[in-house]
Amino acid sequence: MYDGQEELDNLVWDKNDEDSDEAQKRMRLKTTCRKVEQLTEEKFGKSATLVSPLIVGGFNILYRVRLEGMSPDVMVRLPCPSLVQFPKEKTIQEAATASFIAKETQLPIPRNFFYDQDSIVGPYVIMERIENCGSLSARLTRPSEDSSAPHVLDPNVSESTLEAIWSKVAHCMLRLSRITFPRIGALIKTKQGSYEVAGRPITHNMTDMVRLANIPPIVLPPTGKTYGTADEWYTALAEMHIAQLIFQHNDLVTTEDDCRNKYVARQIFRRLAKQGRLSTFGFAEDNWSAQSSKIPASTLCPAPPTSSLFRLWGDDFRAGNILLNDSDEIAALIDWEYTYVGPTQFILDPPWWLLLETAEMWSAGIDDWKKTYEIRLKTWLSAMETAEADMAGPSRAEPGTLPAPLSRYMRESWETGRFYLSYGARKSWAFDAMYWKFLDERFFGDRESGVMKNDLWKTRVHLLNEKERVGMEPFVERKMAESRERRIVDWDPTEAKERFSELLFD
């Protein structure tokens, strides 16, 4: 059975590491630092001095700059070439989103003084610097002598500490859940100073597809594309999983049967998205899944509307981007990259980051992650209920308010498996584990006992339509033949679009 993250393209990953190392060296050069000071001086009209050290994040480099006669210092945030795909779009979307949230809520968002997609240093954001004592992730991680070790929730952290801190995060999530939008896409600031859903969603998964698997950008959602229904976005996500299978040249498929498993799962998932079934799975309106016959609809919350009333979702909203002060209050919510207006279904799941590490990267495997997560989920739901009680009042009648408490939606998400649907829909390299381990039997009923991993596809191939069944073996044969030669493919855009279209069977 699939039990973790599928392999990225290691050839592409190695090359990206080399390119990003060179890019970071250039960004550390004195000439670059002087340009950062120059940009800051031009924007504020004050003398600017860089304060060491530079901060290198997962996708960006931050320069702390001190301005004459101004306090506190400011941070200049530049996307790191090679690490960041679509840097111009990403920067203006991230900055617009943070500015919008700061304007519409009382959440502690660092103020953006200036941002643009073009300057002497490329795309940039100049923001307020917030004093803090480190991230929530660093506060809760298990002790380790290796500073580079992945953060994992300390098993010895007390329940009272978790509930106290998590209830503050829950307050923030509740405030965000009350803001709704008419379409799915990225926020952009207009020339008139308002904010509109006018950009395509730039997701974390899209960045990984290009950066770590060499997926041709031409097959991703086009610039400026927005979506009118949740089903349209689920379909777009499903099609990106198919693109991953087609265009990741190295390391994704290990055998012919592994390729068939991936093919069958992706075609079925896309079909369910196009039929509008993924958006209702696990809700009262779910009348199609095998699971629905076992759970009375009257015991479940209603599904969100498929059109309108969408909400902000952040792929990178996690404990590492929540900064605390010395009394464990939230000092700032940072790094709004890969945040977009998405299906409300996404925010109705409990946070994936409660254990700090992702499910697919959990060293003891997903089953152990699930067992550990369930224990901590009880604390999270208690914290959410506390936050809901604190915020109860007239605001419950405001437009956009959910028809049931968010804590109830989150509890049902875990119990029905909606959590795994959302998780798998957003993450191509976790999709296979989520689909075969947690979703397939909930969708279509129990498989025969003892089915081996290599035979999973045989249990569901009958669900494919004739074109999909006929197209499977030629695709598998071509994929296995191409994968014998390890190389980085220079995809021709026209050919890539044709190959992509061939496997969608529209």
XYZ file of C-alpha atoms in Angstrom:
506
model
C 0.000 0.000 0.000
C 1.111 3.555 -0.661
C 2.356 4.963 2.633
C 4.058 8.302 2.103
C 5.341 10.795 -0.392
C 5.969 9.556 -3.910
C 9.356 10.352 -5.392
C 10.060 13.759 -6.865
C 12.317 13.941 -9.915
C 15.720 13.686 -8.271
C 17.628 14.830 -11.360
C 15.557 17.989 -11.553
C 15.783 18.479 -7.791
C 19.587 18.231 -7.839
C 19.803 20.769 -10.645
C 17.442 23.124 -8.835
C 19.580 22.862 -5.697
C 22.644 23.845 -7.708
C 20.836 26.742 -9.376
C 19.342 28.012 -6.112
C 22.735 27.848 -4.359
C 24.175 30.075 -7.080
C 21.183 32.401 -6.856
C 21.562 32.744 -3.088
C 25.242 33.586 -3.500
C 24.281 36.396 -5.876
C 21.673 37.658 -3.443
C 24.301 37.848 -0.691
C 26.717 39.912 -2.794
C 27.523 43.408 -1.596
C 26.240 44.774 -4.909
C 22.829 43.213 -4.277
C 22.795 44.436 -0.676
C 23.591 47.954 -1.842
C 20.689 47.787 -4.305
C 18.381 46.769 -1.465
C 19.539 49.799 0.533
C 19.089 52.002 -2.533
C 15.552 50.761 -3.126
C 14.632 51.355 0.515
C 16.089 54.867 0.460
C 14.132 55.694 -2.690
C 10.858 54.506 -1.195
C 11.168 56.184 2.195
C 13.347 59.177 1.332
C 15.661 58.358 4.243
C 19.178 57.018 4.610
C 19.094 53.191 4.789
C 21.612 50.745 6.267
C 21.520 46.971 6.029
C 21.556 45.107 9.350
C 23.173 41.667 9.337
C 22.527 38.784 9.103
C 20.350 38.045 6.094
C 17.498 35.632 6.758
C 17.160 32.807 4.238
C 13.693 31.251 4.265
C 12.188 28.424 2.291
C 11.499 30.593 -0.747
C 12.670 34.110 0.083
C 15.599 36.093 1.420
C 14.912 38.860 3.926
C 17.110 41.914 4.408
C 16.712 43.861 7.619
C 17.146 47.567 6.928
C 17.479 50.425 9.428
C 16.164 53.809 8.305
C 17.464 57.063 9.723
C 15.013 58.548 12.192
C 12.545 55.665 11.877
C 11.746 52.793 14.221
C 11.316 49.857 14.063
C 13.472 48.557 11.219
C 11.876 47.283 8.019
C 12.287 43.996 6.185
C 12.858 43.798 2.446
C 11.645 40.442 1.142
C 12.886 39.135 -2.198
C 11.882 35.830 -3.813
C 14.895 33.623 -4.382
C 15.422 32.748 -8.064
C 15.155 29.017 -8.841
C 13.377 28.354 -5.554
C 10.405 30.522 -6.507
C 8.434 29.928 -9.678
C 6.207 32.688 -11.062
C 7.997 35.243 -8.803
C 6.153 38.318 -10.058
C 2.707 36.804 -9.650
C 3.590 35.240 -6.332
C 4.906 38.496 -4.876
C 2.020 40.758 -5.810
C -0.559 38.133 -4.814
C 1.078 37.501 -1.462
C 1.411 41.206 -0.687
C -2.148 41.992 -1.782
C -3.499 39.151 0.348
C -1.610 40.254 3.464
C -2.669 43.880 2.944
C -6.297 42.849 2.460
C -6.370 40.728 5.622
C -4.745 43.519 7.621
C -7.367 45.948 6.318
C -10.395 43.716 6.926
C -9.469 42.127 10.259
C -7.697 42.897 13.505
C -5.224 40.070 12.961
C -1.524 40.796 13.622
C -0.285 41.077 10.046
C 2.980 42.972 9.434
C 2.236 46.133 7.504
C 3.328 46.188 3.858
C 4.799 49.624 3.136
C 5.618 49.016 -0.526
C 5.562 46.149 -3.006
C 5.889 45.725 -6.750
C 6.794 43.135 -9.344
C 9.533 45.274 -10.910
C 12.467 47.160 -9.372
C 16.263 47.228 -9.403
C 16.165 44.010 -7.360
C 13.166 42.421 -9.083
C 9.889 41.637 -7.297
C 9.942 42.820 -3.693
C 7.942 43.555 -0.568
C 9.044 46.084 2.065
C 7.276 45.321 5.304
C 7.184 46.178 8.950
C 9.538 44.244 11.216
C 7.800 42.650 14.205
C 9.731 41.791 17.351
C 9.145 38.176 18.315
C 10.568 35.193 20.175
C 10.330 32.724 17.317
C 7.685 30.652 15.608
C 4.987 28.453 17.075
C 6.717 25.542 15.361
C 9.983 26.244 17.168
C 8.067 26.651 20.441
C 6.404 23.237 20.190
C 9.006 21.076 18.455
C 10.679 18.206 20.235
C 14.182 18.956 21.561
C 16.971 18.145 19.100
C 20.681 18.803 18.935
C 20.400 18.996 15.134
C 19.148 22.475 14.277
C 18.393 21.353 10.717
C 16.136 18.465 11.805
C 12.489 18.770 10.717
C 10.192 20.119 13.384
C 7.984 17.454 14.993
C 5.565 18.140 17.818
C 7.165 17.437 21.180
C 5.298 14.408 22.608
C 5.901 15.778 26.098
C 4.264 19.159 25.550
C 1.383 19.584 27.981
C -2.237 19.597 26.869
C -2.799 22.867 28.713
C 0.026 24.552 26.797
C -1.301 23.282 23.481
C -4.866 24.305 24.178
C -3.834 27.755 25.403
C -1.759 28.497 22.284
C -4.000 26.727 19.795
C -7.073 28.602 21.000
C -5.349 31.828 19.922
C -4.687 30.376 16.471
C -8.307 29.199 16.352
C -9.463 32.788 16.990
C -7.479 33.874 13.937
C -8.927 31.117 11.760
C -12.461 31.973 12.853
C -11.960 35.611 11.887
C -10.641 34.586 8.475
C -13.548 32.189 7.956
C -16.021 35.081 8.083
C -14.644 36.733 4.948
C -16.221 35.446 1.723
C -15.609 36.020 -1.972
C -17.574 35.431 -5.193
C -14.892 33.498 -7.123
C -11.900 31.206 -6.652
C -8.536 32.757 -7.465
C -5.851 35.084 -6.150
C -6.393 38.547 -4.705
C -5.007 41.471 -6.684
C -5.019 45.143 -5.706
C -6.651 47.282 -8.369
C -5.548 50.729 -9.489
C -8.483 52.124 -7.517
C -7.095 50.606 -4.312
C -9.689 47.856 -3.879
C -8.973 44.116 -3.859
C -10.441 41.687 -6.367
C -10.167 37.991 -7.158
C -8.447 38.498 -10.487
C -5.375 36.238 -10.563
C -4.921 32.510 -10.975
C -4.223 30.647 -7.745
C -0.475 30.073 -7.362
C -0.282 26.976 -5.184
C 2.602 25.350 -3.354
C 2.010 22.244 -5.452
C 2.323 24.185 -8.716
C 5.695 25.513 -7.583
C 6.893 22.000 -6.744
C 5.638 20.701 -10.084
C 7.820 23.121 -12.010
C 10.764 23.343 -9.599
C 11.157 19.708 -8.570
C 9.576 17.721 -11.404
C 10.035 19.856 -14.534
C 6.314 19.939 -15.336
C 5.911 22.375 -18.268
C 4.144 25.532 -17.057
C 2.011 25.587 -20.220
C -0.179 22.766 -18.831
C -0.890 24.574 -15.551
C -3.833 26.971 -15.093
C -3.222 30.038 -17.307
C -2.345 33.456 -15.939
C -5.447 35.360 -14.875
C -7.658 32.283 -14.717
C -10.286 32.310 -11.953
C -13.010 29.784 -11.168
C -16.736 30.162 -10.577
C -17.404 26.893 -8.748
C -15.635 24.585 -6.322
C -16.093 21.750 -8.824
C -14.101 23.679 -11.449
C -11.180 24.058 -9.028
C -11.314 20.422 -7.923
C -11.158 19.501 -11.613
C -8.165 21.776 -12.171
C -6.379 20.172 -9.206
C -7.173 16.685 -10.520
C -5.825 17.624 -13.942
C -2.576 18.818 -12.358
C -2.184 15.322 -10.846
C -2.570 13.907 -14.349
C 0.022 16.389 -15.627
C 2.421 15.187 -12.941
C 2.009 11.585 -14.136
C 2.539 12.524 -17.768
C 5.467 14.920 -17.485
C 7.564 13.864 -14.475
C 10.155 11.956 -16.454
C 12.183 10.376 -13.650
C 11.416 8.515 -10.409
C 7.599 8.761 -10.245
C 6.706 5.273 -11.533
C 8.599 2.155 -10.462
C 6.746 -0.635 -12.298
C 4.032 -1.038 -14.915
C 1.472 -1.802 -12.202
C 2.546 1.238 -10.192
C 1.930 3.300 -13.325
C -1.496 1.686 -13.784
C -2.403 2.402 -10.157
C -1.522 6.059 -10.623
C -3.340 6.275 -13.947
C -6.571 4.705 -12.659
C -6.666 6.760 -9.459
C -6.126 10.036 -11.329
C -8.742 9.361 -13.999
C -11.336 8.383 -11.390
C -10.552 11.411 -9.223
C -10.931 13.767 -12.156
C -14.238 12.166 -13.136
C -15.595 12.627 -9.626
C -14.518 16.276 -9.704
C -16.220 16.912 -13.047
C -19.390 15.214 -11.795
C -19.518 17.535 -8.788
C -19.095 14.680 -6.342
C -15.877 15.684 -4.590
C -17.440 18.926 -3.352
C -20.264 17.045 -1.578
C -18.324 14.055 -0.229
C -18.753 13.660 3.533
C -21.499 16.283 3.797
C -25.257 15.857 4.210
C -25.636 16.136 0.412
C -23.351 13.136 -0.215
C -25.700 10.562 -1.744
C -23.194 8.888 -4.054
C -20.332 7.423 -2.026
C -20.382 3.918 -0.569
C -19.768 5.534 2.791
C -22.934 7.652 2.563
C -25.152 4.605 3.045
C -23.588 4.062 6.481
C -23.847 7.633 7.802
C -27.318 9.224 8.089
C -27.327 12.518 6.205
C -29.239 14.114 9.070
C -26.178 13.730 11.305
C -23.885 15.687 8.972
C -23.366 19.379 8.279
C -24.477 20.774 4.926
C -21.971 21.250 2.123
C -20.899 24.806 1.253
C -22.484 26.322 -1.865
C -20.620 25.199 -4.988
C -20.697 28.755 -6.342
C -20.074 31.957 -4.345
C -19.128 32.236 -0.668
C -15.545 31.048 -1.154
C -12.903 31.643 1.508
C -9.192 32.267 1.895
C -7.008 29.184 1.995
C -3.244 29.252 2.640
C -1.120 26.303 1.501
C 1.691 27.683 3.667
C -0.389 28.711 6.680
C 1.291 26.619 9.365
C 2.956 26.775 12.763
C 6.259 27.914 11.241
C 4.619 31.115 10.012
C 2.955 32.023 13.309
C 5.308 34.148 15.419
C 4.976 34.369 19.189
C 6.095 36.859 21.816
C 7.608 35.970 25.194
C 4.169 35.361 26.742
C 3.024 33.004 23.959
C 0.719 35.598 22.438
C 0.643 35.730 18.649
C 3.015 38.497 17.576
C 2.491 38.127 13.823
C 1.068 35.942 11.085
C 3.584 35.996 8.248
C 4.313 34.558 4.796
C 1.008 34.691 2.932
C 2.504 33.193 -0.218
C 0.420 30.454 -1.831
C -2.721 31.883 -0.241
C -5.738 32.214 -2.481
C -9.510 32.223 -2.390
C -10.439 28.559 -2.547
C -13.340 26.205 -1.908
C -14.800 26.673 1.549
C -14.395 22.894 1.919
C -10.664 23.407 2.516
C -11.082 25.529 5.648
C -13.596 23.045 7.102
C -10.816 20.517 7.697
C -8.747 20.472 10.888
C -5.261 21.955 10.338
C -2.829 19.521 8.723
C 0.079 21.040 10.684
C -0.915 20.069 14.245
C 2.028 17.628 14.430
C 4.253 20.186 12.609
C 5.472 17.532 10.141
C 3.351 16.521 7.141
C 1.569 13.183 6.956
C 3.522 11.957 3.928
C 6.898 12.832 5.476
C 6.229 11.319 8.921
C 9.186 9.035 9.593
C 7.109 6.212 11.131
C 4.602 6.192 8.256
C 1.134 7.570 7.678
C -0.632 5.080 9.946
C 1.459 6.266 12.875
C 0.915 9.892 11.854
C -2.859 9.262 11.830
C -2.801 7.619 15.265
C -0.733 10.456 16.759
C -2.791 13.138 15.009
C -6.065 11.785 16.384
C -4.800 12.270 19.929
C -3.851 15.901 19.305
C -6.985 16.578 17.273
C -9.075 16.274 20.443
C -7.065 19.116 21.966
C -7.378 21.218 18.816
C -11.155 20.782 18.693
C -11.400 21.749 22.355
C -9.349 24.872 21.605
C -11.583 25.684 18.643
C -14.720 25.285 20.753
C -13.233 27.634 23.344
C -12.534 30.210 20.642
C -16.045 29.827 19.223
C -17.551 30.422 22.653
C -15.402 33.526 23.109
C -16.527 34.936 19.763
C -20.201 34.001 20.037
C -22.576 36.893 19.605
C -24.263 39.041 16.961
C -21.516 38.234 14.434
C -23.049 34.783 13.997
C -25.835 36.394 11.988
C -23.476 38.158 9.605
C -23.480 37.186 5.914
C -21.000 34.423 5.192
C -21.295 32.822 8.614
C -21.123 29.032 8.418
C -24.396 27.165 9.078
C -22.727 25.082 11.815
C -19.756 25.665 14.132
C -16.379 25.305 12.466
C -15.351 22.840 15.175
C -18.194 20.537 14.164
C -17.226 20.745 10.500
C -13.643 19.891 11.426
C -14.669 16.925 13.571
C -16.853 15.549 10.772
C -14.085 16.138 8.228
C -11.816 13.778 10.126
C -14.536 11.206 10.775
C -15.786 11.076 7.173
C -12.405 11.308 5.453
C -13.001 14.726 3.908
C -9.647 15.688 5.421
C -7.863 13.208 3.157
C -9.778 14.334 0.089
C -8.707 17.947 0.510
C -5.148 16.937 1.385
C -4.803 14.634 -1.607
C -6.428 17.125 -3.973
C -3.820 19.765 -3.111
C -0.670 17.615 -3.041
C 0.332 15.581 -6.089
C 3.053 13.579 -4.323
C 0.757 12.642 -1.429
C -2.210 11.911 -3.677
C -1.580 8.199 -4.189
C -1.327 7.452 -0.481
C -4.410 9.542 0.278
C -6.438 7.972 -2.521
C -5.671 4.278 -2.102
C -5.286 4.282 1.680
C -8.117 6.552 2.793
C -10.477 7.479 -0.044
C -10.989 4.651 -2.524
C -12.969 2.336 -0.232
C -14.933 5.260 1.207
C -15.884 6.170 -2.369
C -16.627 2.732 -3.806
C -16.800 0.190 -1.013
C -14.423 -2.397 0.395
C -11.946 -4.094 -1.889
C -11.437 -7.821 -1.582
C -9.199 -8.652 1.357
C -5.573 -9.314 0.634
C -5.308 -7.200 -2.521
C -1.627 -6.497 -3.107
C -0.317 -3.036 -3.980
C 0.447 -4.028 -7.568
C -3.156 -5.144 -8.075
C -4.977 -2.086 -6.770
C -5.753 -0.832 -10.261
C -7.509 -4.096 -11.130
C -10.134 -3.446 -8.447
C -11.255 -0.151 -10.032
C -10.314 -0.281 -13.726
C -13.943 -1.134 -14.535
C -14.879 2.378 -13.387
C -13.003 3.949 -16.293
C -14.881 4.764 -19.455
C -13.991 3.059 -22.717
C -11.585 5.766 -23.911
C -9.751 5.786 -20.590
C -9.450 1.976 -20.532
C -8.250 1.803 -24.127
C -5.746 4.591 -23.518
C -4.195 3.060 -20.395
C -1.874 0.403 -21.857
C -0.394 2.618 -24.592
C 0.291 5.258 -21.944
C 1.908 2.759 -19.568
C 4.064 1.350 -22.354
C 5.237 4.809 -23.399
C 5.828 5.956 -19.826
C 7.947 2.932 -18.933
C 9.949 3.180 -22.158
C 10.671 6.876 -21.625
C 11.664 6.385 -17.995
C 14.482 3.998 -18.905
C 16.607 7.006 -19.942
C 17.263 9.324 -17.012
C 17.359 12.874 -18.326
C 15.816 16.302 -17.931
C 13.381 16.832 -20.776
C 13.112 20.160 -22.563
C 9.383 20.103 -23.181
C 8.111 21.822 -26.306
C 5.018 23.830 -25.267
C 2.928 22.760 -28.249
C 3.810 19.093 -27.845
C 3.196 19.313 -24.084
C -0.311 20.686 -24.593
C -1.072 17.922 -27.093
C 0.162 15.152 -24.796
C -1.778 16.614 -21.893
C -4.981 16.847 -23.920
C -4.625 13.254 -25.094
C -4.892 11.916 -21.565
C -7.878 14.048 -20.581
C -10.104 12.352 -23.193
C -12.402 15.374 -23.530
